[in-house]
Amino acid sequence: MSHIWRCVHFLVYCCLMLSSVGVQGSGYPKYKDPKQPLNVRIKDLLSRMTLAEKIGQMSQIERSVATPDVITNYFIGSVLSGGGSVPAPKATVQQWVSMVTEMQKAALATRLGIPMIYGIDAVHGHNNVYKATIFPHNIGLGATRDPELARKIGAAVALEVRATGIPYIFAPCIAVCRDPRWGRCYESFSEDPKVVQMMTKIIPGFQGEAPPSSKGKPFVVGTRNVAACAKHYVGDGGTYMGINENNTIIDFRGLLRIHMPPYYNAIIESVSTVMISYSSWNGVKMHANHFLVTDYLKNKLKFKGFVISDWQGLDRITSPPGSNYHLSVKLGVLAGIDMIMIPYNYTDLIGNLTSLVHDNTIPMSRIDDAVSRILRVKFTMGLFENPFPDPSLAGELGKQEHRDLAREAVRKSLVLLKNGKYKEKPVLPLPKKCGKILVAGSHADNLGYQCGGWTITWQGQGGNDNVTVGTTILEGIKSTVDGSAQVVYSEEPSSDFVQKGGFSYAIVVVGEPPYAETQGDNLNLTIPAPGPSVIETVCSKVKCIVVLISGRPLVIEPYINKIDAFVAAWLPGTEGKGVADVLFGDYSFTGKLSRTWFKSIHQVPMNLGDPHYDPLFPFGFGLETQPSY
Ligand code: GLC
């Protein structure tokens, strides 16, 4: 390099160093001063940032590629755990905290020392993490119609997430699922936007209650709360035939009436981020929808947090996905996406976005809007002042108090759909002094099944031993009945076994295996084998109570007349004793259907208010019982 070039290079370096240490006619850089007004901090920091640092802030990468060097050298603003992505199998709190701490040190080692924000899916508890409390999935919480319970759950989940050093979660899903064939219907609180709106109280649970002056703007109370993410904007639950990531065909009035209302509440509740849906609206990919993302969400609804893509959401703008990444980046960022959940090919994202800015395809004003929003969230949640995990929270993971709350949620989520073949002879609550009873079915003693998808791994687990820590439904029954009772468990009993067993009654627990996203799309919604045959075998011989473990209504009509009592338990999570609490009358049944229960699959989709509404059990239905004490 010539002498002159060396001098120029040195002068530029000096200017950059001087600007970064705030020798701009002031002392300590304003952005580092928590006493400065928020907008002053944002403006000051933005003015110091290079394009590379700005684009780094917009980049979210998966933990498996997030080495300290990558974080520092590419100015990475965020890291995530994809579903099931953990520092080690059954990783301890300490292992999580060490991982996050190492990444944060790398982020703070950059020129401007902007902390990174670590995000994870805590959609029904801190579900990636071994020993975390797993709460009922949203379909069950919707059946509780209890916003205060939702808020308490949010607060408990926030503590368990913070115990592992993580300050940001991709929850709640506020989808309005309109077709139970959708593999993510259990992530939706209800088919009714009003019920979903009611349950957005989980957001101030996650984030803490924003003060009146901050209502409607991103806000996280402190280091015992987490930034939340309302997802997936918008219309994810309305796709054609419930096909995941497909097309939501509905006019704008319909979109505003059914799918948009929960976002009004989420913004009022100061949600910090919004995640974009993979789906399309009338053929336009949401990840490329400038009208709905910028004109409506940001400008009309005045959302001031940051908008994040879904996992490879930009890639899926084109078909096949990733076939024209340059175009994907252009359309996604111009639509209004602020942070890109890349998650792996960060050099492609950074390279394409840099060239799009250099050739003025993407104006710097768009980049500055994105970075300002990201910084706003990081400043308001105190990440600059408290970038590291708080070791005093380690004991929050799986705390008994949280498990008790989850058990309460299980109780309130159960929906009693049939209670005896004759109204005057109810079957439930069951007597605890019950002699010899049979418990049957694949889901009676299977912690993985009762938790469902998004548990330990993305798709969820089967099996009981070692999946995580919790109580199966069978274990709950055994610990509830009177000491004189004899509980016999047989997963798939023979007709002879049932006939000759001398059982006073049987509890049959069957349902769906765990699934997540597209893997859960299902066009026939039958109870998987051998569920139906176990129902037939047992219920034809003894009085039977069927408990269905599922992420949605399933075909039950062919068997309902053979069943004496029928309970929808949805996906209850780790605290299976909550089922026995209600079956045996320590608590009443209070749950109400958050979804319509069809007679036949040929009726689907069928939602409250539709013409020809002729369900087996209508939206809002649920029998009640009195406690037996
Ligand atoms: C998934 C889901 C989204 C989740 C994200 C990160 O594909 O669509 O709900 O938050 O990726 O795991």
Short mmCIF file of N, CA, C and O in Angstrom, two decimals, residues 275-334:
data_model
loop_
_atom_site.label_atom_id
_atom_site.label_comp_id
_atom_site.label_asym_id
_atom_site.label_seq_id
_atom_site.Cartn_x
_atom_site.Cartn_y
_atom_site.Cartn_z
N MET A 275 -43.65 -11.55 14.69
CA MET A 275 -43.05 -12.44 13.70
C MET A 275 -44.00 -12.62 12.52
O MET A 275 -45.21 -12.80 12.70
N ILE A 276 -43.41 -12.60 11.32
CA ILE A 276 -44.21 -12.69 10.10
C ILE A 276 -44.53 -14.15 9.78
O ILE A 276 -43.72 -15.04 10.02
N SER A 277 -45.72 -14.35 9.22
CA SER A 277 -46.18 -15.69 8.88
C SER A 277 -45.59 -16.17 7.56
O SER A 277 -45.41 -15.38 6.63
N TYR A 278 -45.33 -17.46 7.48
CA TYR A 278 -44.92 -18.06 6.20
C TYR A 278 -46.05 -17.96 5.17
O TYR A 278 -45.79 -18.01 3.96
N SER A 279 -47.26 -17.89 5.64
CA SER A 279 -48.42 -18.02 4.74
C SER A 279 -48.52 -16.81 3.81
O SER A 279 -47.79 -15.84 3.93
N SER A 280 -49.46 -16.93 2.88
CA SER A 280 -49.73 -15.83 1.94
C SER A 280 -51.12 -15.30 2.20
O SER A 280 -51.97 -16.00 2.75
N TRP A 281 -51.35 -14.06 1.80
CA TRP A 281 -52.70 -13.50 1.85
C TRP A 281 -53.14 -13.24 0.44
O TRP A 281 -52.53 -12.44 -0.27
N ASN A 282 -54.17 -14.00 -0.01
CA ASN A 282 -54.64 -13.89 -1.39
C ASN A 282 -53.49 -13.94 -2.39
O ASN A 282 -53.39 -13.13 -3.30
N GLY A 283 -52.59 -14.88 -2.13
CA GLY A 283 -51.53 -15.15 -3.09
C GLY A 283 -50.26 -14.36 -2.91
O GLY A 283 -49.26 -14.62 -3.58
N VAL A 284 -50.27 -13.37 -1.98
CA VAL A 284 -49.04 -12.59 -1.74
C VAL A 284 -48.38 -13.05 -0.44
O VAL A 284 -49.02 -13.04 0.62
N LYS A 285 -47.14 -13.48 -0.54
CA LYS A 285 -46.41 -13.94 0.64
C LYS A 285 -46.39 -12.85 1.70
O LYS A 285 -46.02 -11.70 1.42
N MET A 286 -46.71 -13.21 2.93
CA MET A 286 -46.69 -12.24 4.01
C MET A 286 -45.29 -11.66 4.19
O MET A 286 -45.15 -10.49 4.54
N HIS A 287 -44.25 -12.46 3.94
CA HIS A 287 -42.87 -11.96 4.10
C HIS A 287 -42.50 -10.93 3.04
O HIS A 287 -41.42 -10.32 3.13
N ALA A 288 -43.37 -10.76 2.05
CA ALA A 288 -43.10 -9.76 1.01
C ALA A 288 -44.24 -8.76 0.92
O ALA A 288 -44.35 -8.04 -0.08
N ASN A 289 -45.02 -8.66 1.99
CA ASN A 289 -46.25 -7.86 1.93
C ASN A 289 -46.06 -6.50 2.56
O ASN A 289 -46.32 -6.30 3.76
N HIS A 290 -45.62 -5.53 1.76
CA HIS A 290 -45.35 -4.18 2.27
C HIS A 290 -46.61 -3.56 2.83
O HIS A 290 -46.59 -2.89 3.87
N PHE A 291 -47.75 -3.80 2.20
CA PHE A 291 -49.00 -3.15 2.65
C PHE A 291 -49.33 -3.58 4.08
O PHE A 291 -49.57 -2.75 4.96
N LEU A 292 -49.32 -4.90 4.34
CA LEU A 292 -49.71 -5.36 5.67
C LEU A 292 -48.61 -5.16 6.72
O LEU A 292 -48.90 -4.89 7.89
N VAL A 293 -47.35 -5.26 6.31
CA VAL A 293 -46.27 -5.14 7.30
C VAL A 293 -45.94 -3.68 7.58
O VAL A 293 -45.90 -3.25 8.75
N THR A 294 -45.75 -2.89 6.55
CA THR A 294 -45.37 -1.49 6.79
C THR A 294 -46.58 -0.56 6.85
O THR A 294 -46.80 0.11 7.86
N ASP A 295 -47.39 -0.55 5.81
CA ASP A 295 -48.51 0.40 5.80
C ASP A 295 -49.47 0.13 6.96
O ASP A 295 -49.94 1.07 7.61
N TYR A 296 -49.76 -1.15 7.22
CA TYR A 296 -50.79 -1.42 8.23
C TYR A 296 -50.17 -1.62 9.63
O TYR A 296 -50.47 -0.84 10.56
N LEU A 297 -49.32 -2.59 9.80
CA LEU A 297 -48.79 -2.89 11.15
C LEU A 297 -47.98 -1.72 11.70
O LEU A 297 -48.20 -1.27 12.83
N LYS A 298 -47.06 -1.18 10.90
CA LYS A 298 -46.16 -0.14 11.42
C LYS A 298 -46.81 1.24 11.38
O LYS A 298 -46.76 1.99 12.35
N ASN A 299 -47.46 1.57 10.26
CA ASN A 299 -47.95 2.94 10.13
C ASN A 299 -49.36 3.12 10.68
O ASN A 299 -49.65 4.04 11.40
N LYS A 300 -50.25 2.19 10.35
CA LYS A 300 -51.65 2.32 10.81
C LYS A 300 -51.78 1.93 12.28
O LYS A 300 -52.36 2.66 13.08
N LEU A 301 -51.22 0.76 12.64
CA LEU A 301 -51.36 0.30 14.04
C LEU A 301 -50.27 0.88 14.93
O LEU A 301 -50.27 0.64 16.13
N LYS A 302 -49.34 1.60 14.34
CA LYS A 302 -48.28 2.27 15.11
C LYS A 302 -47.44 1.28 15.94
O LYS A 302 -47.05 1.59 17.07
N PHE A 303 -47.18 0.10 15.39
CA PHE A 303 -46.32 -0.85 16.10
C PHE A 303 -44.89 -0.31 16.08
O PHE A 303 -44.34 -0.01 15.03
N LYS A 304 -44.27 -0.18 17.28
CA LYS A 304 -42.95 0.45 17.39
C LYS A 304 -41.83 -0.54 17.73
O LYS A 304 -40.68 -0.13 17.86
N GLY A 305 -42.18 -1.81 17.89
CA GLY A 305 -41.14 -2.80 18.15
C GLY A 305 -40.50 -3.24 16.86
O GLY A 305 -40.63 -2.57 15.83
N PHE A 306 -39.82 -4.41 16.89
CA PHE A 306 -39.24 -4.84 15.61
C PHE A 306 -39.98 -6.04 15.05
O PHE A 306 -40.53 -6.86 15.79
N VAL A 307 -39.97 -6.10 13.71
CA VAL A 307 -40.62 -7.18 12.97
C VAL A 307 -39.54 -8.18 12.60
O VAL A 307 -38.51 -7.83 12.03
N ILE A 308 -39.78 -9.45 12.95
CA ILE A 308 -38.78 -10.49 12.68
C ILE A 308 -39.36 -11.48 11.67
O ILE A 308 -40.57 -11.76 11.68
N SER A 309 -38.51 -11.99 10.81
CA SER A 309 -38.99 -13.02 9.88
C SER A 309 -39.14 -14.34 10.60
O SER A 309 -38.65 -14.50 11.72
N ASP A 310 -39.80 -15.28 9.95
CA ASP A 310 -39.77 -16.64 10.49
C ASP A 310 -38.50 -17.32 9.99
O ASP A 310 -37.76 -16.77 9.17
N TRP A 311 -38.29 -18.52 10.46
CA TRP A 311 -37.09 -19.31 10.13
C TRP A 311 -37.01 -19.53 8.61
O TRP A 311 -37.92 -20.12 8.02
N GLN A 312 -35.95 -18.97 7.97
CA GLN A 312 -35.83 -19.01 6.51
C GLN A 312 -37.08 -18.45 5.82
O GLN A 312 -37.42 -18.83 4.71
N GLY A 313 -37.71 -17.53 6.51
CA GLY A 313 -38.91 -16.93 5.94
C GLY A 313 -38.63 -16.18 4.65
O GLY A 313 -39.45 -16.20 3.73
N LEU A 314 -37.46 -15.55 4.55
CA LEU A 314 -37.13 -14.85 3.30
C LEU A 314 -36.94 -15.86 2.16
O LEU A 314 -37.44 -15.67 1.06
N ASP A 315 -36.23 -16.93 2.46
CA ASP A 315 -35.95 -17.95 1.43
C ASP A 315 -37.25 -18.45 0.82
O ASP A 315 -37.34 -18.69 -0.37
N ARG A 316 -38.31 -18.54 1.66
CA ARG A 316 -39.56 -19.16 1.20
C ARG A 316 -40.46 -18.18 0.46
O ARG A 316 -41.58 -18.51 0.08
N ILE A 317 -39.95 -16.95 0.26
CA ILE A 317 -40.71 -16.00 -0.59
C ILE A 317 -40.74 -16.54 -2.02
O ILE A 317 -41.73 -16.42 -2.73
N THR A 318 -39.61 -17.15 -2.41
CA THR A 318 -39.54 -17.66 -3.80
C THR A 318 -39.80 -19.16 -3.81
O THR A 318 -39.66 -19.84 -2.79
N SER A 319 -40.17 -19.65 -4.98
CA SER A 319 -40.38 -21.10 -5.11
C SER A 319 -39.51 -21.62 -6.25
O SER A 319 -39.57 -21.09 -7.36
N PRO A 320 -38.68 -22.65 -6.03
CA PRO A 320 -38.45 -23.28 -4.74
C PRO A 320 -37.74 -22.35 -3.76
O PRO A 320 -37.07 -21.40 -4.21
N PRO A 321 -37.86 -22.58 -2.46
CA PRO A 321 -37.26 -21.70 -1.47
C PRO A 321 -35.76 -21.51 -1.71
O PRO A 321 -35.05 -22.45 -2.03
N GLY A 322 -35.31 -20.24 -1.61
CA GLY A 322 -33.89 -19.95 -1.78
C GLY A 322 -33.44 -19.90 -3.22
O GLY A 322 -32.27 -19.68 -3.48
N SER A 323 -34.39 -20.02 -4.15
CA SER A 323 -33.98 -20.06 -5.57
C SER A 323 -33.51 -18.72 -6.07
O SER A 323 -32.84 -18.63 -7.09
N ASN A 324 -33.91 -17.65 -5.38
CA ASN A 324 -33.40 -16.33 -5.76
C ASN A 324 -33.26 -15.50 -4.49
O ASN A 324 -34.10 -14.66 -4.17
N TYR A 325 -32.21 -15.79 -3.73
CA TYR A 325 -32.07 -15.19 -2.40
C TYR A 325 -31.92 -13.68 -2.47
O TYR A 325 -32.42 -12.96 -1.62
N HIS A 326 -31.26 -13.21 -3.55
CA HIS A 326 -31.10 -11.75 -3.70
C HIS A 326 -32.47 -11.09 -3.75
O HIS A 326 -32.73 -10.10 -3.07
N LEU A 327 -33.38 -11.67 -4.52
CA LEU A 327 -34.75 -11.13 -4.64
C LEU A 327 -35.47 -11.26 -3.30
O LEU A 327 -36.16 -10.33 -2.86
N SER A 328 -35.27 -12.40 -2.63
CA SER A 328 -35.93 -12.62 -1.33
C SER A 328 -35.53 -11.54 -0.33
O SER A 328 -36.37 -10.96 0.36
N VAL A 329 -34.23 -11.26 -0.27
CA VAL A 329 -33.75 -10.25 0.68
C VAL A 329 -34.32 -8.89 0.32
O VAL A 329 -34.81 -8.14 1.18
N LYS A 330 -34.33 -8.58 -0.95
CA LYS A 330 -34.88 -7.29 -1.40
C LYS A 330 -36.34 -7.17 -1.00
O LYS A 330 -36.75 -6.21 -0.33
N LEU A 331 -37.15 -8.16 -1.34
CA LEU A 331 -38.60 -8.07 -1.08
C LEU A 331 -38.89 -8.07 0.41
O LEU A 331 -39.74 -7.32 0.89
N GLY A 332 -38.17 -8.91 1.16
CA GLY A 332 -38.45 -9.02 2.59
C GLY A 332 -38.10 -7.76 3.34
O GLY A 332 -38.90 -7.24 4.13
N VAL A 333 -36.93 -7.22 3.08
CA VAL A 333 -36.50 -6.02 3.81
C VAL A 333 -37.30 -4.81 3.36
O VAL A 333 -37.74 -3.99 4.17
N LEU A 334 -37.59 -4.70 2.09
CA LEU A 334 -38.42 -3.58 1.62
C LEU A 334 -39.85 -3.68 2.14
O LEU A 334 -40.52 -2.67 2.36
#
